[in-house]
Short mmCIF file of N, CA and C in Angstrom, two decimals:
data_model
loop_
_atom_site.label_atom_id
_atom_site.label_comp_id
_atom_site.label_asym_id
_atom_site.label_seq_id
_atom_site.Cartn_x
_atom_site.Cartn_y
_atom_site.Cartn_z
N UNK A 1 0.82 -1.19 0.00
CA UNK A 1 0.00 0.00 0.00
C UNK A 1 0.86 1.24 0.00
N UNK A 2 -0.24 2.17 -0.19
CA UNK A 2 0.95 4.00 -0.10
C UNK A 2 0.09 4.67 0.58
N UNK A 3 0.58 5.34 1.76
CA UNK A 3 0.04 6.52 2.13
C UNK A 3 0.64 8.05 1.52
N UNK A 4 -0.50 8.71 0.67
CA UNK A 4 -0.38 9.71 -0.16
C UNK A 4 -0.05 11.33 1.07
N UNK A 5 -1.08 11.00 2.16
CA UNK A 5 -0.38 12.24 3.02
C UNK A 5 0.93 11.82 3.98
N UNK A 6 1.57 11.15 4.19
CA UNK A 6 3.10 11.02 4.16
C UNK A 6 4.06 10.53 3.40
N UNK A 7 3.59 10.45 2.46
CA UNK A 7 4.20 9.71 0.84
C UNK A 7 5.08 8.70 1.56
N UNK A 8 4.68 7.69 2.07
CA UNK A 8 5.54 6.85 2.43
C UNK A 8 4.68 5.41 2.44
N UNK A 9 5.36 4.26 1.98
CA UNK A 9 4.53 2.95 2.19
C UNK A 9 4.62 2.06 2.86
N UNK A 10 3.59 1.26 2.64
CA UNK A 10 2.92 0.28 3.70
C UNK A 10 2.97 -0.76 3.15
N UNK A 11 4.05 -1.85 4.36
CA UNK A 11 4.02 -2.98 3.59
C UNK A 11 4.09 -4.09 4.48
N UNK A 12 3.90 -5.60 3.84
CA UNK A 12 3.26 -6.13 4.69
C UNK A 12 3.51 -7.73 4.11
N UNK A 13 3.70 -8.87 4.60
CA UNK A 13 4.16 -10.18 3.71
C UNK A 13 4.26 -11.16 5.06
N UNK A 14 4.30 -12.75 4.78
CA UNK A 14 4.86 -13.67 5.70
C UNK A 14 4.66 -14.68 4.43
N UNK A 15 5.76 -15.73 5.81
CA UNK A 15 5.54 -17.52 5.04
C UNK A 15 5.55 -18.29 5.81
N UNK A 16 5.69 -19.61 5.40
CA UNK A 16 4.37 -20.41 5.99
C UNK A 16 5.32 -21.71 5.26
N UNK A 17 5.81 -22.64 5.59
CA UNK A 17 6.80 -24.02 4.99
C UNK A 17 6.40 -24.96 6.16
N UNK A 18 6.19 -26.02 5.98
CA UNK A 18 5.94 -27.30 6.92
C UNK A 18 6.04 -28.23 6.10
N UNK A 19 6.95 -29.66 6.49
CA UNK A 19 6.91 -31.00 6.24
C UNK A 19 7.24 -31.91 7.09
N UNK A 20 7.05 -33.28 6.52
CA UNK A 20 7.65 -34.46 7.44
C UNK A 20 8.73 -34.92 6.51
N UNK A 21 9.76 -35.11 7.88
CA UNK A 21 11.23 -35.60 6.64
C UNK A 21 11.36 -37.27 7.65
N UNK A 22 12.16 -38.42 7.28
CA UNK A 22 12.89 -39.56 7.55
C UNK A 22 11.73 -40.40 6.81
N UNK A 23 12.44 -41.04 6.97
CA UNK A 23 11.72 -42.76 5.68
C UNK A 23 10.76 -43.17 6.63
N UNK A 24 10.52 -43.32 7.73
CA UNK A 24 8.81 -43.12 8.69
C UNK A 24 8.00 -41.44 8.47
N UNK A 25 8.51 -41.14 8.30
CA UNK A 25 7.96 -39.44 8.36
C UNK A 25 7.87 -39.16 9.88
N UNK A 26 8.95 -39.30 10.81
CA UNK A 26 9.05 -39.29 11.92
C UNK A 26 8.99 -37.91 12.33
N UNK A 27 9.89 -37.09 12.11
CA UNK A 27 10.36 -35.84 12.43
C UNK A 27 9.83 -34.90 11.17
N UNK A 28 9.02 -33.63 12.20
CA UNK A 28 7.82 -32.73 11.54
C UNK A 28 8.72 -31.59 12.10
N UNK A 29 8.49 -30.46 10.65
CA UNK A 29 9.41 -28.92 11.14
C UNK A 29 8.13 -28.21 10.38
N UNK A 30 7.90 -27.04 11.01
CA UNK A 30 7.32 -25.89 10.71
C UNK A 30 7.66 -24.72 10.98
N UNK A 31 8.07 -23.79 9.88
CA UNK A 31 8.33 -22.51 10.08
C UNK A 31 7.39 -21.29 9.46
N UNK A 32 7.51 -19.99 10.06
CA UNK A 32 6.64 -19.27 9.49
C UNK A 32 7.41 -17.45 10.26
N UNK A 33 7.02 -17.08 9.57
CA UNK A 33 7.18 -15.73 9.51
C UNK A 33 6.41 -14.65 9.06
N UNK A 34 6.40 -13.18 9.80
CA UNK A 34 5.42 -12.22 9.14
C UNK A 34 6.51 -11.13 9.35
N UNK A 35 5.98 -9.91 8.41
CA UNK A 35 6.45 -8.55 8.67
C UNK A 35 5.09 -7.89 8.33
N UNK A 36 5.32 -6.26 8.90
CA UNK A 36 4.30 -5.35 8.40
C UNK A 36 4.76 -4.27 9.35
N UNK A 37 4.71 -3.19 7.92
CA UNK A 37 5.47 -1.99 8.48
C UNK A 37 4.19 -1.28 7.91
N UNK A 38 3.69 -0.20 8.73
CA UNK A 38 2.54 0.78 8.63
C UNK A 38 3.48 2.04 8.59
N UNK A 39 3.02 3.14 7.61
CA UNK A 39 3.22 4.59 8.04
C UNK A 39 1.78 5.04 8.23
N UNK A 40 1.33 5.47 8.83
CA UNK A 40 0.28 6.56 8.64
C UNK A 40 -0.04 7.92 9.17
N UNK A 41 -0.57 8.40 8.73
CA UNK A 41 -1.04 9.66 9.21
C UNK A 41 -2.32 10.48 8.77
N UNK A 42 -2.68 11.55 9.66
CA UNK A 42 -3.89 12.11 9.17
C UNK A 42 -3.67 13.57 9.95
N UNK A 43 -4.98 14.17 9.07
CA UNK A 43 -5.05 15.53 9.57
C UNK A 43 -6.23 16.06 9.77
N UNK A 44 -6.77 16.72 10.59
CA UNK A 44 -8.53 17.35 10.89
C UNK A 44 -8.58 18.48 11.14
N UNK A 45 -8.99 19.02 10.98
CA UNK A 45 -9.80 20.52 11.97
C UNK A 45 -10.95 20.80 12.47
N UNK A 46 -10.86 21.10 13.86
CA UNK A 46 -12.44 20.63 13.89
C UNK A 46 -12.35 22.28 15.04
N UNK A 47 -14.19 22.16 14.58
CA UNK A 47 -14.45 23.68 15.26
C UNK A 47 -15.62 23.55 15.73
N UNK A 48 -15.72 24.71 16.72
CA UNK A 48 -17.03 24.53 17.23
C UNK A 48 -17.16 26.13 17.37
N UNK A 49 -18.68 26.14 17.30
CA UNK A 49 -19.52 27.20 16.51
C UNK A 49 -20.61 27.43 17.68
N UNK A 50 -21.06 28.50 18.16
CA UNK A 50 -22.22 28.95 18.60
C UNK A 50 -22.31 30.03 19.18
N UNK A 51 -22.92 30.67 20.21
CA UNK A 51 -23.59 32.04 20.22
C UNK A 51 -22.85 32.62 21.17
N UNK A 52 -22.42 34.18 20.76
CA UNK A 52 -21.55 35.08 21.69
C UNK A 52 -21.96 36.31 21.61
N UNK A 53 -21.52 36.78 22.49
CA UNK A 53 -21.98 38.34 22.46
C UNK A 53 -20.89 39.48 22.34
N UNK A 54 -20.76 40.24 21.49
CA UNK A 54 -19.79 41.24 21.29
C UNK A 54 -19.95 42.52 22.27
N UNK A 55 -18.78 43.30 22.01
CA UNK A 55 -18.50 44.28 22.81
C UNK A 55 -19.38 44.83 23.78
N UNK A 56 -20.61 45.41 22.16
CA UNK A 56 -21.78 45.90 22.50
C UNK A 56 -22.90 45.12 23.16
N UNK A 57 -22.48 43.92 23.48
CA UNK A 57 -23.73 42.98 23.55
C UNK A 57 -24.86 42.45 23.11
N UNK A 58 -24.61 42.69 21.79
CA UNK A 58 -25.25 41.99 20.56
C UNK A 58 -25.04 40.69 20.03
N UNK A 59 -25.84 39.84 20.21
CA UNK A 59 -25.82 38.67 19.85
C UNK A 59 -25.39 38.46 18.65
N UNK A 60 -23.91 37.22 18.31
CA UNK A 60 -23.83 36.87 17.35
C UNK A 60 -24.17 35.32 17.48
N UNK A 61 -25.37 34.81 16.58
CA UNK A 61 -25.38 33.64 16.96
C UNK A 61 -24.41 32.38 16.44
N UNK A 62 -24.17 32.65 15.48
CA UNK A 62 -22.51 31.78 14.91
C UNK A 62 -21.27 31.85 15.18
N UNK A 63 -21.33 32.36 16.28
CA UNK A 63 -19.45 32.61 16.11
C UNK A 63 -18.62 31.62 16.53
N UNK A 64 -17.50 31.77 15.67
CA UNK A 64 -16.63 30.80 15.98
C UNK A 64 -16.09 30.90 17.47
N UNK A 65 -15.98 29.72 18.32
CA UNK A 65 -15.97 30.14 19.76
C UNK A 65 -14.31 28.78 19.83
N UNK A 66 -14.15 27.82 19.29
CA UNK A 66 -12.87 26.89 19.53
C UNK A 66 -12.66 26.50 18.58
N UNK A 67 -11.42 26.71 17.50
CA UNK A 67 -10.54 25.42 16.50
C UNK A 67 -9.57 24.50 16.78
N UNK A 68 -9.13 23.70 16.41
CA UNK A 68 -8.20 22.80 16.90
C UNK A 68 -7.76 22.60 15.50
N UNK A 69 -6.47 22.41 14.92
CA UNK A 69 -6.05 21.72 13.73
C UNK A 69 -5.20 21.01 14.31
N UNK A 70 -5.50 19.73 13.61
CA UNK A 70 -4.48 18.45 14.33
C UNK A 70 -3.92 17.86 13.39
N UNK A 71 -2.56 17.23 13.45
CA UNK A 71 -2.18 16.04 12.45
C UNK A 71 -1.57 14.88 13.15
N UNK A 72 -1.65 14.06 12.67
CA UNK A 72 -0.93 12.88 13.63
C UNK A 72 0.15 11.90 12.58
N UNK A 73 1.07 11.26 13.12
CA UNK A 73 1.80 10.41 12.10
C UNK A 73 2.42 9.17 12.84
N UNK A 74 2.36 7.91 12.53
CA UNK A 74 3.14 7.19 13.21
C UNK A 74 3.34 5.63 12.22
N UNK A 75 4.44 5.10 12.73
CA UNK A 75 5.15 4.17 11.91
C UNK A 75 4.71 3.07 13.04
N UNK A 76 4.50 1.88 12.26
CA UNK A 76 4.89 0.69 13.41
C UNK A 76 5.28 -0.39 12.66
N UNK A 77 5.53 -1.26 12.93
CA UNK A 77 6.60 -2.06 12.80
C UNK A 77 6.33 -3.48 13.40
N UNK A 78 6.21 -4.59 13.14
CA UNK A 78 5.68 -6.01 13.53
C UNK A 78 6.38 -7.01 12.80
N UNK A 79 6.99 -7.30 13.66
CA UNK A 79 8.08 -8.79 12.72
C UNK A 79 8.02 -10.17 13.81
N UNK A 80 7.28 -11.34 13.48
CA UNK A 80 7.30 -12.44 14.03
C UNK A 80 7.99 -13.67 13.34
N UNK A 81 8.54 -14.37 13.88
CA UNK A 81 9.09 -15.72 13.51
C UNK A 81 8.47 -16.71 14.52
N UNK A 82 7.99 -17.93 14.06
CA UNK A 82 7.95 -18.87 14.92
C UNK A 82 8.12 -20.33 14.14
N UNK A 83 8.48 -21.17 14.95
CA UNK A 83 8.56 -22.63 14.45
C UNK A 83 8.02 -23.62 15.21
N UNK A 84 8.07 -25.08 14.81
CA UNK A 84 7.76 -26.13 15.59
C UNK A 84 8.51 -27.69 15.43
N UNK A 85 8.82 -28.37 15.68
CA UNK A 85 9.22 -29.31 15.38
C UNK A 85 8.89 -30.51 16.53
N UNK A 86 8.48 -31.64 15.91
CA UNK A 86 7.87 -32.77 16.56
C UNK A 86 8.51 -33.83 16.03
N UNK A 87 8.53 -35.11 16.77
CA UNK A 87 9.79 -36.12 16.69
C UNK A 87 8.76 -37.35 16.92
N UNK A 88 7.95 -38.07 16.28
CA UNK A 88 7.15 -39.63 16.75
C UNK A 88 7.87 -40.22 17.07
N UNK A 89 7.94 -41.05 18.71
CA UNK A 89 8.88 -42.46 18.81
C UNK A 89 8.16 -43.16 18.47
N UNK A 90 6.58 -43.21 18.44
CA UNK A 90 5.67 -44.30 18.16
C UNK A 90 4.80 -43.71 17.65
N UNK A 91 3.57 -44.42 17.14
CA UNK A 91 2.12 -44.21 16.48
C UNK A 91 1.47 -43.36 18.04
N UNK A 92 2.01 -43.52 19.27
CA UNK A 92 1.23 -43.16 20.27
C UNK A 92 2.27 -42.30 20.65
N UNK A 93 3.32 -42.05 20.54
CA UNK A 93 3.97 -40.86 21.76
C UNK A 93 4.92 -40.07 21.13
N UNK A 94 4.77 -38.46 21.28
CA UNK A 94 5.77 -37.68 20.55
C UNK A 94 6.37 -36.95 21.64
N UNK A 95 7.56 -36.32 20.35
CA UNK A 95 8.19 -35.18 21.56
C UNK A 95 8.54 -33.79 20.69
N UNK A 96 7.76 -32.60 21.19
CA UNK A 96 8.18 -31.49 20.61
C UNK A 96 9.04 -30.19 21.34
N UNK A 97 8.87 -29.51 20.17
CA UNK A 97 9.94 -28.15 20.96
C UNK A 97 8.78 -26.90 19.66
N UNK A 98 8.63 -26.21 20.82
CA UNK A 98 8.07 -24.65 19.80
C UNK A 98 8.38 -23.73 20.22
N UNK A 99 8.71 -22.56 19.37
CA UNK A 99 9.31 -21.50 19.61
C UNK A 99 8.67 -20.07 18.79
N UNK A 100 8.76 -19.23 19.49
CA UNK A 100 8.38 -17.78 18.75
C UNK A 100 9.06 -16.84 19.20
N UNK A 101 9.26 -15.30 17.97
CA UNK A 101 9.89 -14.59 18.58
C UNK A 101 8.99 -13.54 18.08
N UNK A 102 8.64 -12.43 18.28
CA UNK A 102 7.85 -11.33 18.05
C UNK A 102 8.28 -9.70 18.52
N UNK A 103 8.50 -9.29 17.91
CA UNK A 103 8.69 -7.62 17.43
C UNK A 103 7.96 -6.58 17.41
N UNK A 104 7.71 -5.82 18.21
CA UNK A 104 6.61 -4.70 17.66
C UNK A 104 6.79 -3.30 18.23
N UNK A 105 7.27 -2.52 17.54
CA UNK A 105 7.64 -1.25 17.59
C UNK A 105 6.71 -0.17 17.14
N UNK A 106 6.60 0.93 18.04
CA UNK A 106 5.32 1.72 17.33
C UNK A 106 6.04 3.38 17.65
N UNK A 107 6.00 4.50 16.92
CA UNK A 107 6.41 5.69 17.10
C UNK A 107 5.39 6.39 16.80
N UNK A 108 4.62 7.48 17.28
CA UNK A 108 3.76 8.35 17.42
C UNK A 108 4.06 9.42 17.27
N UNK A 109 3.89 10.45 17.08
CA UNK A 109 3.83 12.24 16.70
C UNK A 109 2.18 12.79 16.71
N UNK A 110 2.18 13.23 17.76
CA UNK A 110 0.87 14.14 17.79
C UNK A 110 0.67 15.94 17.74
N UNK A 111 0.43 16.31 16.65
CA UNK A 111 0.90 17.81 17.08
C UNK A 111 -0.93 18.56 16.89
N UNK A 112 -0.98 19.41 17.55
CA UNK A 112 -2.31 20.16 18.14
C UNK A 112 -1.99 21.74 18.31
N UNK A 113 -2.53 22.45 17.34
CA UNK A 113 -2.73 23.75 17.70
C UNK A 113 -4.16 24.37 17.54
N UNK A 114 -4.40 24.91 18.85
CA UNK A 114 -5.84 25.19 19.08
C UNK A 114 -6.21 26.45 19.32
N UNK A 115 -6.65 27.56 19.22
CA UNK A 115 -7.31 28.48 18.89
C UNK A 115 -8.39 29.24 19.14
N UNK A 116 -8.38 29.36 20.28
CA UNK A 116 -9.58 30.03 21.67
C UNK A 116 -10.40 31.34 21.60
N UNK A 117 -11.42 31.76 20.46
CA UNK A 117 -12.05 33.17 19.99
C UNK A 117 -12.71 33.52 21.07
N UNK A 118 -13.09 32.36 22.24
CA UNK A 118 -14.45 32.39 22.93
C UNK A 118 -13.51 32.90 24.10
N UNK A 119 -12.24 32.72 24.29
CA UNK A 119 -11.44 33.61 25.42
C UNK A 119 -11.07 34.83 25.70
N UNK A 120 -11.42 35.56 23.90
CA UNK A 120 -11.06 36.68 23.66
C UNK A 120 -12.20 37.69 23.43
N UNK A 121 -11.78 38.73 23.11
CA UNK A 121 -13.42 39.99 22.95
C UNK A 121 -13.55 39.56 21.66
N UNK A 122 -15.29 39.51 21.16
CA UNK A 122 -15.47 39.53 19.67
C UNK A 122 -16.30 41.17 19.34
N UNK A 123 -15.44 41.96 18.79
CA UNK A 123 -15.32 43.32 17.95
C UNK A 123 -16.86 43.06 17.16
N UNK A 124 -16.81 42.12 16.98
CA UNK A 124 -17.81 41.69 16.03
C UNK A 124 -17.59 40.18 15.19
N UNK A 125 -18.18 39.73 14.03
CA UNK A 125 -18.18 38.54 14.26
C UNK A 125 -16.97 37.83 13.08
N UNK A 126 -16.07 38.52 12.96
CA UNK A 126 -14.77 38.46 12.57
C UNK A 126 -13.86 39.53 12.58
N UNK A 127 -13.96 39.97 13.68
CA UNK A 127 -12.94 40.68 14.43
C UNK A 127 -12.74 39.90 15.87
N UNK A 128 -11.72 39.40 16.07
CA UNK A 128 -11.39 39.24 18.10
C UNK A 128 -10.38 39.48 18.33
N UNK A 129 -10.03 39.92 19.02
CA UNK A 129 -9.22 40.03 19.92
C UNK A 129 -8.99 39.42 21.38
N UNK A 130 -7.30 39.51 21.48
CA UNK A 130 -7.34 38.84 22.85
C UNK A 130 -7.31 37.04 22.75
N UNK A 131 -7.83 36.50 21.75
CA UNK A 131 -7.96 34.91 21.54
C UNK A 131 -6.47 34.20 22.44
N UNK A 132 -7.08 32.54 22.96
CA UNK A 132 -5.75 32.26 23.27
C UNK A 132 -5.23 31.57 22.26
N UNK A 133 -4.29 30.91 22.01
CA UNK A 133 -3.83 30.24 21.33
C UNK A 133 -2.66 29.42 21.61
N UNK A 134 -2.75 27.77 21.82
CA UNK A 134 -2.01 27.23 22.37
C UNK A 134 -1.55 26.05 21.50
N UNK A 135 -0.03 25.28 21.79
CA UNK A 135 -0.18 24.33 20.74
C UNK A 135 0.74 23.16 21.73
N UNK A 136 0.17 21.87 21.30
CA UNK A 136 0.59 20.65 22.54
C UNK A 136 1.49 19.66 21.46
N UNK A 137 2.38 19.29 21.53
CA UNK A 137 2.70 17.99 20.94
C UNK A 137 3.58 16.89 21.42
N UNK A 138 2.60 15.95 21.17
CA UNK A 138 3.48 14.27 22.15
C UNK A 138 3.27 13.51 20.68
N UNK A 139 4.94 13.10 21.93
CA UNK A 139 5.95 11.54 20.55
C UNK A 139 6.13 10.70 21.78
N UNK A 140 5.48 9.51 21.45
CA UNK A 140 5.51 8.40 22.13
C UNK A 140 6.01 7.36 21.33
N UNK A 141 6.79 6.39 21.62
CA UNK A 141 7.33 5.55 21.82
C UNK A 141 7.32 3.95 22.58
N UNK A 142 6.81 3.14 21.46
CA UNK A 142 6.67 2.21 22.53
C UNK A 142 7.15 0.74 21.52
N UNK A 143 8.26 -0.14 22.18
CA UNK A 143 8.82 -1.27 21.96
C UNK A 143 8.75 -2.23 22.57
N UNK A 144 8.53 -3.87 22.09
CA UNK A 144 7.97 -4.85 23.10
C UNK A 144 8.62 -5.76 21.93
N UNK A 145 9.35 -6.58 22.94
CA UNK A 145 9.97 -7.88 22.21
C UNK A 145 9.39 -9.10 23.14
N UNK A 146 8.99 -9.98 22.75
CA UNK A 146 8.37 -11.48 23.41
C UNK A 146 9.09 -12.63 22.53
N UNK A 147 9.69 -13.25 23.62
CA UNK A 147 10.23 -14.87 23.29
C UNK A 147 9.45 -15.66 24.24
N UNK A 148 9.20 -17.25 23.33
CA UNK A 148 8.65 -17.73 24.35
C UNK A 148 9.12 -19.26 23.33
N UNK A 149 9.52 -20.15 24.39
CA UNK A 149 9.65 -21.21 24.25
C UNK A 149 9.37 -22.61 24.66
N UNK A 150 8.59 -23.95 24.11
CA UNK A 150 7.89 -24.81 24.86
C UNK A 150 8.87 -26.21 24.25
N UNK A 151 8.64 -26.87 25.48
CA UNK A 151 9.44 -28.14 24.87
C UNK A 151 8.54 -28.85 25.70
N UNK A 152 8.39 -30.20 24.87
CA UNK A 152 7.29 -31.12 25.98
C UNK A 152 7.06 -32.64 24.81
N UNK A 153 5.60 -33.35 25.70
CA UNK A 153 5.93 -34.72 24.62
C UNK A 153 4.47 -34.72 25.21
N UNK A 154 3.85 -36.32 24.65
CA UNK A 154 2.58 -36.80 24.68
C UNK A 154 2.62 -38.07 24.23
N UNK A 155 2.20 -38.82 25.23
CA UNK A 155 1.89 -40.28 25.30
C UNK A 155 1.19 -40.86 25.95
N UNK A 156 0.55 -41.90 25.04
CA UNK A 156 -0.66 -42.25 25.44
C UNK A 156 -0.09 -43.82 25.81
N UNK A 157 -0.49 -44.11 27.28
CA UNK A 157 0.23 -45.49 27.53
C UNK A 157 -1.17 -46.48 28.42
N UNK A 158 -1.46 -47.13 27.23
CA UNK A 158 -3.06 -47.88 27.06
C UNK A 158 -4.40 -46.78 27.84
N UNK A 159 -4.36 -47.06 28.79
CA UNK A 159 -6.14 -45.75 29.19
C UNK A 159 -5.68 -44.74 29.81
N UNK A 160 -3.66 -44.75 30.01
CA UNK A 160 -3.18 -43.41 30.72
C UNK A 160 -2.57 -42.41 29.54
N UNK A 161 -2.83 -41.33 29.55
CA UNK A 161 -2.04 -40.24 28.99
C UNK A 161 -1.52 -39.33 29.47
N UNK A 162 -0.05 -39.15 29.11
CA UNK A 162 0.90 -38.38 30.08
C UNK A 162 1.11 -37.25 28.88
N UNK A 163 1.20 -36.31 29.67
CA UNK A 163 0.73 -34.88 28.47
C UNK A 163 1.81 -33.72 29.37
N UNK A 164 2.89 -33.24 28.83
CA UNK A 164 4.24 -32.51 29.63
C UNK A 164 4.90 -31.27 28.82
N UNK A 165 4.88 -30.26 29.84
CA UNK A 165 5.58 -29.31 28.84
C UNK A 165 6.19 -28.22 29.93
N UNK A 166 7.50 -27.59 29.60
CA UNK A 166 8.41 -26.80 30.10
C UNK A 166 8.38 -25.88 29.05
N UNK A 167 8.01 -24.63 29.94
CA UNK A 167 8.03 -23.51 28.77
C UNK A 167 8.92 -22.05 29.40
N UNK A 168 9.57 -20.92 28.51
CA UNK A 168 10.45 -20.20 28.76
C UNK A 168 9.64 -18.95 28.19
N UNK A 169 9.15 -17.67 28.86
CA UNK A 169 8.92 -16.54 28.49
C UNK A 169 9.46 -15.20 28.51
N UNK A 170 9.93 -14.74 27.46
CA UNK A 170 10.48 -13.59 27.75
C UNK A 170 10.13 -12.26 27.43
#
C-alpha cells in the first residue's frame, strides 16, 4: 500500500513451509514468519460554533468560539518468527519443541494547535481580539519484544495419557 499524506509505504508479507522428513515421516518442522510496516497519518480541523456576544452585547449567533487543527503520524513495525518441530517415537507418543519470537515497535507524533475566539473579545463577528492560542505535541514511543519457548511430549500409555511441557517466556 501508499500513504499519499506522508508519501511513504505500507508494507506487509509472511511464510508459511511445513513438512515431514525420515523414511517413517518421523520428524515434523514448521516454520513461518510475518512482517508489516505501517506509516500513517492524518489531519482534521475541527471547530465549534455557537452564540456570543460582542462588545456591545449583541448577539452573534454563529461565532466561531474553539478550532483545533491536528495532524498525527506514526510508523509501526511487527516482525514475528515462529517454528515447531515434533519427533514420533511411536504411532502413540511424541516429543516437541516450539518456539516464537515477536517484534513490535510503534512511534507516534501528535501535534495540536488550538485556537480560543471564545477567550477573547469579539469586535464583532470576525474581528477578536485577545484569543488564546495554544499548541501541545506528544511523541511516544513504545517497543515490546516477546520470546517464548515450549518443549514437551505426549503419550498415550493404554487408558493413561501423560501430556508434559516446560516452557520459557520472555
Amino acid at each position: 500500500g501508499y500513504n499519499d499524506l506522508m508519501s511513504k509505504g505500507i508494507y506487509q508479507g509472511g511464510f508459511t513451509y511445513g513438512n515431514r522428513f525420515g523414511a517413517n515421516q518421523n520428524l515434523g518442522l514448521m516454520f513461518s514468519g510475518s512482517y508489516q510496516q505501517s506509516n500513517r497519518g492524518s489531519e482534521n480541523n475541527e471547530m465549534e460554533w455557537g452564540s456570543e456576544d460582542d462588545v456591545n452585547d449583541v448577539e452573534i449567533p454563529w461565532a466561531l468560539r474553539n478550532m483545533q487543527m491536528r495532524d498525527y503520524e506514526f510508523q509501526r513495525n511487527r516482525m514475528t518468527f515462529s517454528g515447531t518441530m515434533d519427533y514420533l517415537l511411536t504411532e502413540n507418543s511424541k516429543l516437541y519443541f516450539r518456539g516464537i519470537f515477536s517484534r513490535y515497535e510503534d512511534s507516534e507524533n501528535r501535534r495540536r494547535l488550538r485556537i480560543r475566539p471564545n477567550k477573547g473579545v469579539y469586535n464583532s463577528a470576525t474581528d477578536i481580539t485577545k484569543a488564546n492560542i495554544d499548541a501541545q505535541l506528544r511523541n511516544r514511543d513504545q517497543n515490546q519484544t516477546v520470546y517464548n519457548f515450549v518443549a514437551g511430549g505426549e503419550h498415550q500409555l493404554n487408558k493413561l495419557k501423560l501430556d508434559y511441557r516446560f516452557s520459557y517466556l520472555s
